[in-house]
Coordinates of C-alpha atoms and ligand atoms in Angstrom, one line a residue:
X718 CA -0.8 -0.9 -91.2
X719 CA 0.9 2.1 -89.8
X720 CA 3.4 3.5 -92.3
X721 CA 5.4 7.0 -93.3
X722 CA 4.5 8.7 -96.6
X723 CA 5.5 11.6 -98.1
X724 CA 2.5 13.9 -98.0
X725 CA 4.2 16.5 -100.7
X726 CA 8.1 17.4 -101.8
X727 CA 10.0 19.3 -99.1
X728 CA 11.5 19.6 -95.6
X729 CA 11.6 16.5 -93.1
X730 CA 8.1 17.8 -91.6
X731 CA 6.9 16.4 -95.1
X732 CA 7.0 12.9 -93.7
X733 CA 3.6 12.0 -91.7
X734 CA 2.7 8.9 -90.0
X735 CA -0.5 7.2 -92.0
X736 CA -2.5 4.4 -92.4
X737 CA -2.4 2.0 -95.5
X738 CA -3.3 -1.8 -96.1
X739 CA -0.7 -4.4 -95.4
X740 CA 0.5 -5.2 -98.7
X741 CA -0.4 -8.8 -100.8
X742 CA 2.7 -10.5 -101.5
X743 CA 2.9 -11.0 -105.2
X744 CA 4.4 -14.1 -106.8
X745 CA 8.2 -14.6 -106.4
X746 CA 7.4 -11.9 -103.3
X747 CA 7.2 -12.8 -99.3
X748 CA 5.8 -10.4 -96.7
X749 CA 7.9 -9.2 -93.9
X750 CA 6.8 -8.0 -90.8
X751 CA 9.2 -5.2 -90.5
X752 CA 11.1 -4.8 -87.2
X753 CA 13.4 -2.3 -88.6
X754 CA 14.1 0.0 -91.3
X755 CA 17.4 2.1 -92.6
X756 CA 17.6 5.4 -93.2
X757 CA 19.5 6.6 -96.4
X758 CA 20.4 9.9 -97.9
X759 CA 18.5 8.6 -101.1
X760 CA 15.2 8.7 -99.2
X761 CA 16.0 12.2 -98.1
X762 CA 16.4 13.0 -101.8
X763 CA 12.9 11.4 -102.8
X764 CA 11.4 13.6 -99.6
X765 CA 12.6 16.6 -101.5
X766 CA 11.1 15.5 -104.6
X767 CA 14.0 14.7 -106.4
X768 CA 14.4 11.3 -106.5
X769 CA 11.0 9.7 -107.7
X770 CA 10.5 6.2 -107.1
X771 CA 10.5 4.1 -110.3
X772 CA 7.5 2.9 -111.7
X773 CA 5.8 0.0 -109.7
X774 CA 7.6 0.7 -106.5
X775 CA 6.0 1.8 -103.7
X776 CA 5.8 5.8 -103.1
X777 CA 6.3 5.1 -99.6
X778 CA 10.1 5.7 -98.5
X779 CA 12.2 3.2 -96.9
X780 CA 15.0 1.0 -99.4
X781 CA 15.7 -1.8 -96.8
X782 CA 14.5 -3.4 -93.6
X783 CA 14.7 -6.4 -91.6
X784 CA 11.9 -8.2 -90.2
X785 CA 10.4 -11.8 -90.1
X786 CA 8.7 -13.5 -93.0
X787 CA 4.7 -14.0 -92.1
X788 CA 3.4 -14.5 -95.6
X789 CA 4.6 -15.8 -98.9
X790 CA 3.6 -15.2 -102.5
X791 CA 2.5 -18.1 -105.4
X792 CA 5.2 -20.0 -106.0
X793 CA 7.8 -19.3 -103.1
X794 CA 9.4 -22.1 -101.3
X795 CA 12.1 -20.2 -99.5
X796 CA 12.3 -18.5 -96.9
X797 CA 10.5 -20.3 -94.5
X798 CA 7.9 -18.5 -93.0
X799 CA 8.9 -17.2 -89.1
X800 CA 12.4 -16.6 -90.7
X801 CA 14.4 -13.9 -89.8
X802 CA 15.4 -11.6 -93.3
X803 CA 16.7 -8.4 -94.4
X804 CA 16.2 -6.9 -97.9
X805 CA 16.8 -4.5 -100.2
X806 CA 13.6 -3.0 -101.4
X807 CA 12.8 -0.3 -103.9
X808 CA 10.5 1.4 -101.5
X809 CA 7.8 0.8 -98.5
X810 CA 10.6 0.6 -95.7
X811 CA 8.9 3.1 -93.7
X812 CA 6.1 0.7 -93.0
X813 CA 4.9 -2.3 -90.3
X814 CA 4.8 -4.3 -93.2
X815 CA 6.7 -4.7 -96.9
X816 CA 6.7 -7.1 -100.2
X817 CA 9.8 -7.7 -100.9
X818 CA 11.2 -10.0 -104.1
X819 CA 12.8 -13.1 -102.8
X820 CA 16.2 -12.3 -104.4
X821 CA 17.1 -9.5 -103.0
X822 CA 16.5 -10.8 -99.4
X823 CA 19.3 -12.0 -97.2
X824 CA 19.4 -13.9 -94.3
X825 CA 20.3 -11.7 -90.5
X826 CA 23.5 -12.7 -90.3
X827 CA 24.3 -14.8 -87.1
X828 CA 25.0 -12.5 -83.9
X829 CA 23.6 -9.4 -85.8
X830 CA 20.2 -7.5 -84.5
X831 CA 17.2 -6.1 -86.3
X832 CA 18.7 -2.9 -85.9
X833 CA 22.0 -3.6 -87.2
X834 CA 20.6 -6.1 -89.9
X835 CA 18.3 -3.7 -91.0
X836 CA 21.3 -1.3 -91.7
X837 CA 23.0 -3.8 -94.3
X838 CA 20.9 -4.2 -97.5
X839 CA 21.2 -0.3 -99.2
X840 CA 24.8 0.3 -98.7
X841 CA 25.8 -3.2 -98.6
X842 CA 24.6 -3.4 -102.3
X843 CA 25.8 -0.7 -103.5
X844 CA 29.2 -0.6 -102.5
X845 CA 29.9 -4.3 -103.8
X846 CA 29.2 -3.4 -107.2
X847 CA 31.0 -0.4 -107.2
X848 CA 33.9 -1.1 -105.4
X849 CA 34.0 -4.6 -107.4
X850 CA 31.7 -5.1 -110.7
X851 CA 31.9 -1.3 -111.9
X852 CA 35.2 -0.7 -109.8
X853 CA 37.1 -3.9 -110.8
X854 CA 38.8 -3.6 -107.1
X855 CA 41.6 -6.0 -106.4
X856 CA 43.5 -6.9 -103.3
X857 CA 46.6 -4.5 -103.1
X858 CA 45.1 -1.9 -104.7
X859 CA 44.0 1.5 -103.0
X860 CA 41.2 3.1 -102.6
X861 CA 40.1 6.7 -101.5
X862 CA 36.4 6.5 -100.4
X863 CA 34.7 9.7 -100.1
X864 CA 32.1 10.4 -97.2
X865 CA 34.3 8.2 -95.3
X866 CA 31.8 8.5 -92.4
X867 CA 28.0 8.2 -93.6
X868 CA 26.2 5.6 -94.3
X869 CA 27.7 4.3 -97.6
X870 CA 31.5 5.2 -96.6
X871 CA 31.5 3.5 -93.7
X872 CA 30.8 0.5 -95.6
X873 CA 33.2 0.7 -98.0
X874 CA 36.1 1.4 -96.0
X875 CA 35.1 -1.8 -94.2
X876 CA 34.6 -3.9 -97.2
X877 CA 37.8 -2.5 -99.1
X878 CA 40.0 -2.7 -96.1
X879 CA 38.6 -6.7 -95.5
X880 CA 39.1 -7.8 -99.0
X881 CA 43.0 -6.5 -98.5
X882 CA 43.0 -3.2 -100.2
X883 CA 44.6 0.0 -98.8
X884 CA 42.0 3.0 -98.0
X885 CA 42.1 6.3 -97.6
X886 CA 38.8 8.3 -97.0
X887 CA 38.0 11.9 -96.5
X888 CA 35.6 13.3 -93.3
X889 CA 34.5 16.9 -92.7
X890 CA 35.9 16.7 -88.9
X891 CA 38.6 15.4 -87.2
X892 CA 36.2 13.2 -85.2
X893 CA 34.9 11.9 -88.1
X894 CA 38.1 10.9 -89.4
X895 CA 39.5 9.3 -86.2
X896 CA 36.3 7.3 -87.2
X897 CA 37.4 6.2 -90.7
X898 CA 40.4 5.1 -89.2
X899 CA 39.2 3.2 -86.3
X900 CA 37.2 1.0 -89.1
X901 CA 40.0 0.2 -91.6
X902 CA 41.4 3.5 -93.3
X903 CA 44.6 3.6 -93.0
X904 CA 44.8 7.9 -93.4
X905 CA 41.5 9.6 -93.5
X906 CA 41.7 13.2 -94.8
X907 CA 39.6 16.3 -93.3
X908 CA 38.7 17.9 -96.6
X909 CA 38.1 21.4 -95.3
X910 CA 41.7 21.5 -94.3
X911 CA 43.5 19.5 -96.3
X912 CA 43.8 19.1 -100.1
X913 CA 43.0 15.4 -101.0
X914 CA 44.7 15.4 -104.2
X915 CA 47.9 16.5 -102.7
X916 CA 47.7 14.0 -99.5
X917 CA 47.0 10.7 -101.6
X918 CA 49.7 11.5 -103.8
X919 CA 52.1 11.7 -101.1
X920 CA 50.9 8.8 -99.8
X921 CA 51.4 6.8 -102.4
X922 CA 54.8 8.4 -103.5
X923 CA 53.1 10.2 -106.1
X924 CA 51.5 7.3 -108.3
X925 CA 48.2 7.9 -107.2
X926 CA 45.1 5.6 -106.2
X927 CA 43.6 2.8 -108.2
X928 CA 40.0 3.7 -107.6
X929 CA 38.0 6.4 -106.3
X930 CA 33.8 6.2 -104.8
X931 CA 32.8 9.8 -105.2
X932 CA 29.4 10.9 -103.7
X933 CA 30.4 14.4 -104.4
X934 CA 30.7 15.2 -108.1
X935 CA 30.7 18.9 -109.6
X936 CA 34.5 20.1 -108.6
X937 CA 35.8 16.7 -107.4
X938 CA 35.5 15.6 -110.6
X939 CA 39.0 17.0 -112.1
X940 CA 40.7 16.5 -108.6
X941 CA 39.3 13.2 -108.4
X942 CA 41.3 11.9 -111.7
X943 CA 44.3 13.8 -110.7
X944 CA 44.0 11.8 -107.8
X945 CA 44.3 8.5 -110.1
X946 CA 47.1 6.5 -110.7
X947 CA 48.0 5.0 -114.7
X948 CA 44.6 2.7 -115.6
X949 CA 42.7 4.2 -112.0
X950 CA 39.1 3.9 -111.8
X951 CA 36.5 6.8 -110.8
X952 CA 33.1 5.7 -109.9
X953 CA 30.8 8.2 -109.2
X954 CA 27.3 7.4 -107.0
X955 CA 26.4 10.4 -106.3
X956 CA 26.5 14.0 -107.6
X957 CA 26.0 15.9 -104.4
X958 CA 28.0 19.5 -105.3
X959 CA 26.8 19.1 -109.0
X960 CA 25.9 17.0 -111.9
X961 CA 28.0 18.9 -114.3
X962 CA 31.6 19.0 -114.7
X963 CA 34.1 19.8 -116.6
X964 CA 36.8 16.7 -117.7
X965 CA 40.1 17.2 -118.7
X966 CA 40.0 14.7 -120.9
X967 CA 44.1 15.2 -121.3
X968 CA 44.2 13.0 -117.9
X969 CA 41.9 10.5 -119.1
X970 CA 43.9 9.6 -122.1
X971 CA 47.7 10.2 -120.7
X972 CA 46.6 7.8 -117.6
X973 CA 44.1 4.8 -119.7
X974 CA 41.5 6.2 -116.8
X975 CA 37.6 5.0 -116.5
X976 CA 35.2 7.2 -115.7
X977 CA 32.3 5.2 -114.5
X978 CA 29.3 5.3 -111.8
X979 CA 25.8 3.5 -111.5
X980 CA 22.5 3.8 -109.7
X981 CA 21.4 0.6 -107.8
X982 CA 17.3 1.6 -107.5
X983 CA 15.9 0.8 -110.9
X984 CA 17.9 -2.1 -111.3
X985 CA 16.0 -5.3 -112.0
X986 CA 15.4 -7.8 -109.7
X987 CA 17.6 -10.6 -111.6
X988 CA 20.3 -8.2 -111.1
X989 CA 19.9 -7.4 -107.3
X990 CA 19.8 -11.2 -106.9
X991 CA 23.2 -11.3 -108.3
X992 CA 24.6 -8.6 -105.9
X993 CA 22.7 -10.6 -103.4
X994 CA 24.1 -13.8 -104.2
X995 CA 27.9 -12.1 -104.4
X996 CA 27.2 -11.0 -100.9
X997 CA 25.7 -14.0 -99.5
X998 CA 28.8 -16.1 -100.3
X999 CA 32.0 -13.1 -100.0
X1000 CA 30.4 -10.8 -97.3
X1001 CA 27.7 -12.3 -94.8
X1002 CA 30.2 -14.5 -94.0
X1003 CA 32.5 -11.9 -92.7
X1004 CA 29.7 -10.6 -90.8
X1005 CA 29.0 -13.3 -89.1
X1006 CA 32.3 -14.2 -87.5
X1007 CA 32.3 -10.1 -86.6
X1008 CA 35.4 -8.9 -89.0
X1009 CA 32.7 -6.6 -90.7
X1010 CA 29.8 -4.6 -88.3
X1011 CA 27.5 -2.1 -89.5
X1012 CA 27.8 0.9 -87.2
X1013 CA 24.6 2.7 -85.9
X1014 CA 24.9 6.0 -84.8
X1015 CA 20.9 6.7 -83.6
X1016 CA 17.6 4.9 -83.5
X1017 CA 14.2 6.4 -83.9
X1018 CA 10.8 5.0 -84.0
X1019 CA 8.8 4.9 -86.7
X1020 CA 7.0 7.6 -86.1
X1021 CA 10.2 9.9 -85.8
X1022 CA 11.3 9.6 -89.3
X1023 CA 11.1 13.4 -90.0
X1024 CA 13.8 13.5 -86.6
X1025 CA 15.6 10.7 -88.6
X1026 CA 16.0 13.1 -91.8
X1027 CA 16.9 16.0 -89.9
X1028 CA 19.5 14.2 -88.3
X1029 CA 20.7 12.7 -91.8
X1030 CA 20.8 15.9 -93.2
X1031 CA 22.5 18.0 -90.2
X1032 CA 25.6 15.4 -91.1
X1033 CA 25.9 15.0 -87.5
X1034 CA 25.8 11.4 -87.8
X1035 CA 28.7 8.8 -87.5
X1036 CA 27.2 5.4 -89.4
X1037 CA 23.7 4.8 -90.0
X1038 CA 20.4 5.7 -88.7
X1039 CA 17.9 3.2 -88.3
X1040 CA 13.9 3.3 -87.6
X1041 CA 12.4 0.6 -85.7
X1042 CA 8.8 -0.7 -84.9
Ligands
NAP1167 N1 24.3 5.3 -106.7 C1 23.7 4.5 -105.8 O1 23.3 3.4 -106.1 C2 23.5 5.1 -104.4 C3 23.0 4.2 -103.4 C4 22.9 4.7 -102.1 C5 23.3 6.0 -101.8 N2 23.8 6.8 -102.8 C6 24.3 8.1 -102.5 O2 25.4 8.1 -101.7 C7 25.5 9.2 -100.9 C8 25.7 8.8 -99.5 O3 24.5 8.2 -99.0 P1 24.4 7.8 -97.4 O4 23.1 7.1 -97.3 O5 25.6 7.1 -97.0 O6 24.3 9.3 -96.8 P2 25.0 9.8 -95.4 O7 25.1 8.7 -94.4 O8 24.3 11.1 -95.1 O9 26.5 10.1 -95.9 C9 26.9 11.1 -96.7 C10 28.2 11.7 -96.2 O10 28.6 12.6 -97.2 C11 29.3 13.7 -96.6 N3 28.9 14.9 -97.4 C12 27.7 15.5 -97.4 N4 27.7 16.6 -98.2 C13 29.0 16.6 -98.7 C14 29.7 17.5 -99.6 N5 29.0 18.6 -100.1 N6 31.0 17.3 -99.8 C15 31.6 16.3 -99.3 N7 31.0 15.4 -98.5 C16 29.7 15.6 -98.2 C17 28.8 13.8 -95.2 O11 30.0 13.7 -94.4 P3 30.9 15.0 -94.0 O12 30.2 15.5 -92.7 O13 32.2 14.4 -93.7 O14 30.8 15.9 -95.1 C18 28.0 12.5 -95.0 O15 28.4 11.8 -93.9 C19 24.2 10.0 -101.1 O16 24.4 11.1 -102.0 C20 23.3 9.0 -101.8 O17 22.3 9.6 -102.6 C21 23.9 6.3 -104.1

């Protein structure tokens, strides 16, 4: 089969078409004929070489895809073979064809493409159990999501403002934040120009938010809990201006905050299925009858992914970017 590997760490060049075998579905596995893969800043972190995948996955990149089943391991009775599927996967996206555990494969929901199917698993996953599990999110709370526009803040605006919360984001442009609000945040605040800290208190007469996703880290760190209301939750996915911080731990104590965060990779595949199932019975639904949509900003074929990274990186984008076979 054709696939993308990464031929050593570096710049999106580094990505080359190649040739591999089809994988053998193991047991508890099915194979899926990818017609679609999503692109995610985590891939562009393994490119680099800092983000190695964890042992037994693939070294190929790609964390979800959608595709039709078309062969199925010892001891799988479900999904059918023929049927349409999306999955999380903890590498070998960027391929024709993938094993992928039965738990952590969804149905396409109704009215949804390969494209936009294929754009669901990674962020879909990830913000559920951070927004909810880690998070402890509850209707009539609010929420400042960070990133407001990629990938993974586009979905959690979406699934914070649908499960009733109020949401603030931040964006880099003022495009990008007519986009945050156009999905569900009710303020979305350009970051180079404005100080977030000072905006979502005055927006919520000076109590602060209940939760914060932070992709950022490093300096956001002690805004971020000033940014908290009394018992506020951070969660932390991603430590993109540092890993290292200083807290004032003052805040932590006068306010009852948590400091929290998760990586959803080297989970198992018992707990995947969990976020799967969660998602299955709260969220697919919602996709279905269209009050959630993944947005795509750009396509590229599957021999394009190095285009694919560039654009990811660039932060040009608007949504997700999708490869397809
Ligand atoms: N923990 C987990 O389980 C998990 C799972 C998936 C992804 N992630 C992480 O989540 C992050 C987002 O992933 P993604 O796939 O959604 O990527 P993405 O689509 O590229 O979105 C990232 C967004 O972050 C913003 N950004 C970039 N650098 C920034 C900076 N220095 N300060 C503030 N904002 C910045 C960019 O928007 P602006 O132009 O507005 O700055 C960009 O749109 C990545 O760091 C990824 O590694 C974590």
């Amino acid at each position: 089969m054709k696939a993308i590997e990464i031929t050593e760490p570096g710049g999106p060049g580094m990505l080359r078409p190649c040739t591999r075998p089809v994988p053998e579905p193991g047991a508890g596995e099915v194979l899926v004929r990818v017609a679609a893969a999503g692109v995610n800043f985590p891939d562009v972190a393994q490119r680099r070489g800092n983000y190695p995948p964890p042992p037994g996955a693939s070294d190929l990149p790609g964390l979800e895809l959608a595709g039709v089943v078309v062969a199925r391991g010892p001891g799988v009775a479900a999904p059918a073979l023929g049927e349409a599927v999306c999955a999380l996967v903890s590498g070998g996206g960027y391929a024709e064809y993938c094993s992928v555990p039965v738990p952590q494969c969804l149905p396409v929901p109704d009215g949804l493409d390969m494209v936009e199917a294929a754009a669901l698993p990674e962020t879909f996953f990830t913000v559920w159990t951070n927004l909810f599990d880690g998070g402890r999110l509850r209707a009539g709370e609010t929420v400042l999501v960070h990133g407001g526009s990629g990938g993974i803040g586009s979905t959690a605006i979406q699934i914070a403002h649908a499960f009733g919360a109020r949401v603030f984001a931040t964006a880099r442009t003022a495009e990008k934040c007519a986009f945050c609000e156009q999905i569900g945040a009710e303020r979305a605040i350009a970051y180079r120009d404005e100080d977030f800290v000072a905006v979502v208190r005055e927006l919520t007469e000076k109590r602060g938010v209940d939760l914060i996703l932070d992709m950022v880290g490093g300096a956001y760190l002690a805004r971020n809990l000033r940014a908290l209301a009394v018992e506020g939750r951070l969660v932390q996915i991603a430590v993109m201006e540092g890993a290292e911080a200083a807290i004032p731990l003052g805040l932590v104590m006068v306010k009852r905050l948590t400091l929290t965060g998760s990586t959803l990779r080297p989970r198992t595949v018992a707990q995947k299925g969990a976020i799967a199932e969660a998602l299955r019975e709260r969220v697919w639904p919602l996709l279905a009858d269209g009050r959630l949509r993944p947005v795509v900003h750009a396509t590229f074929g599957l021999d394009e992914a190095a285009e694919a990274h560039a654009l990811m990186e660039s932060s040009a984008h608007i949504g997700k970017i999708v490869l397809t076979n």
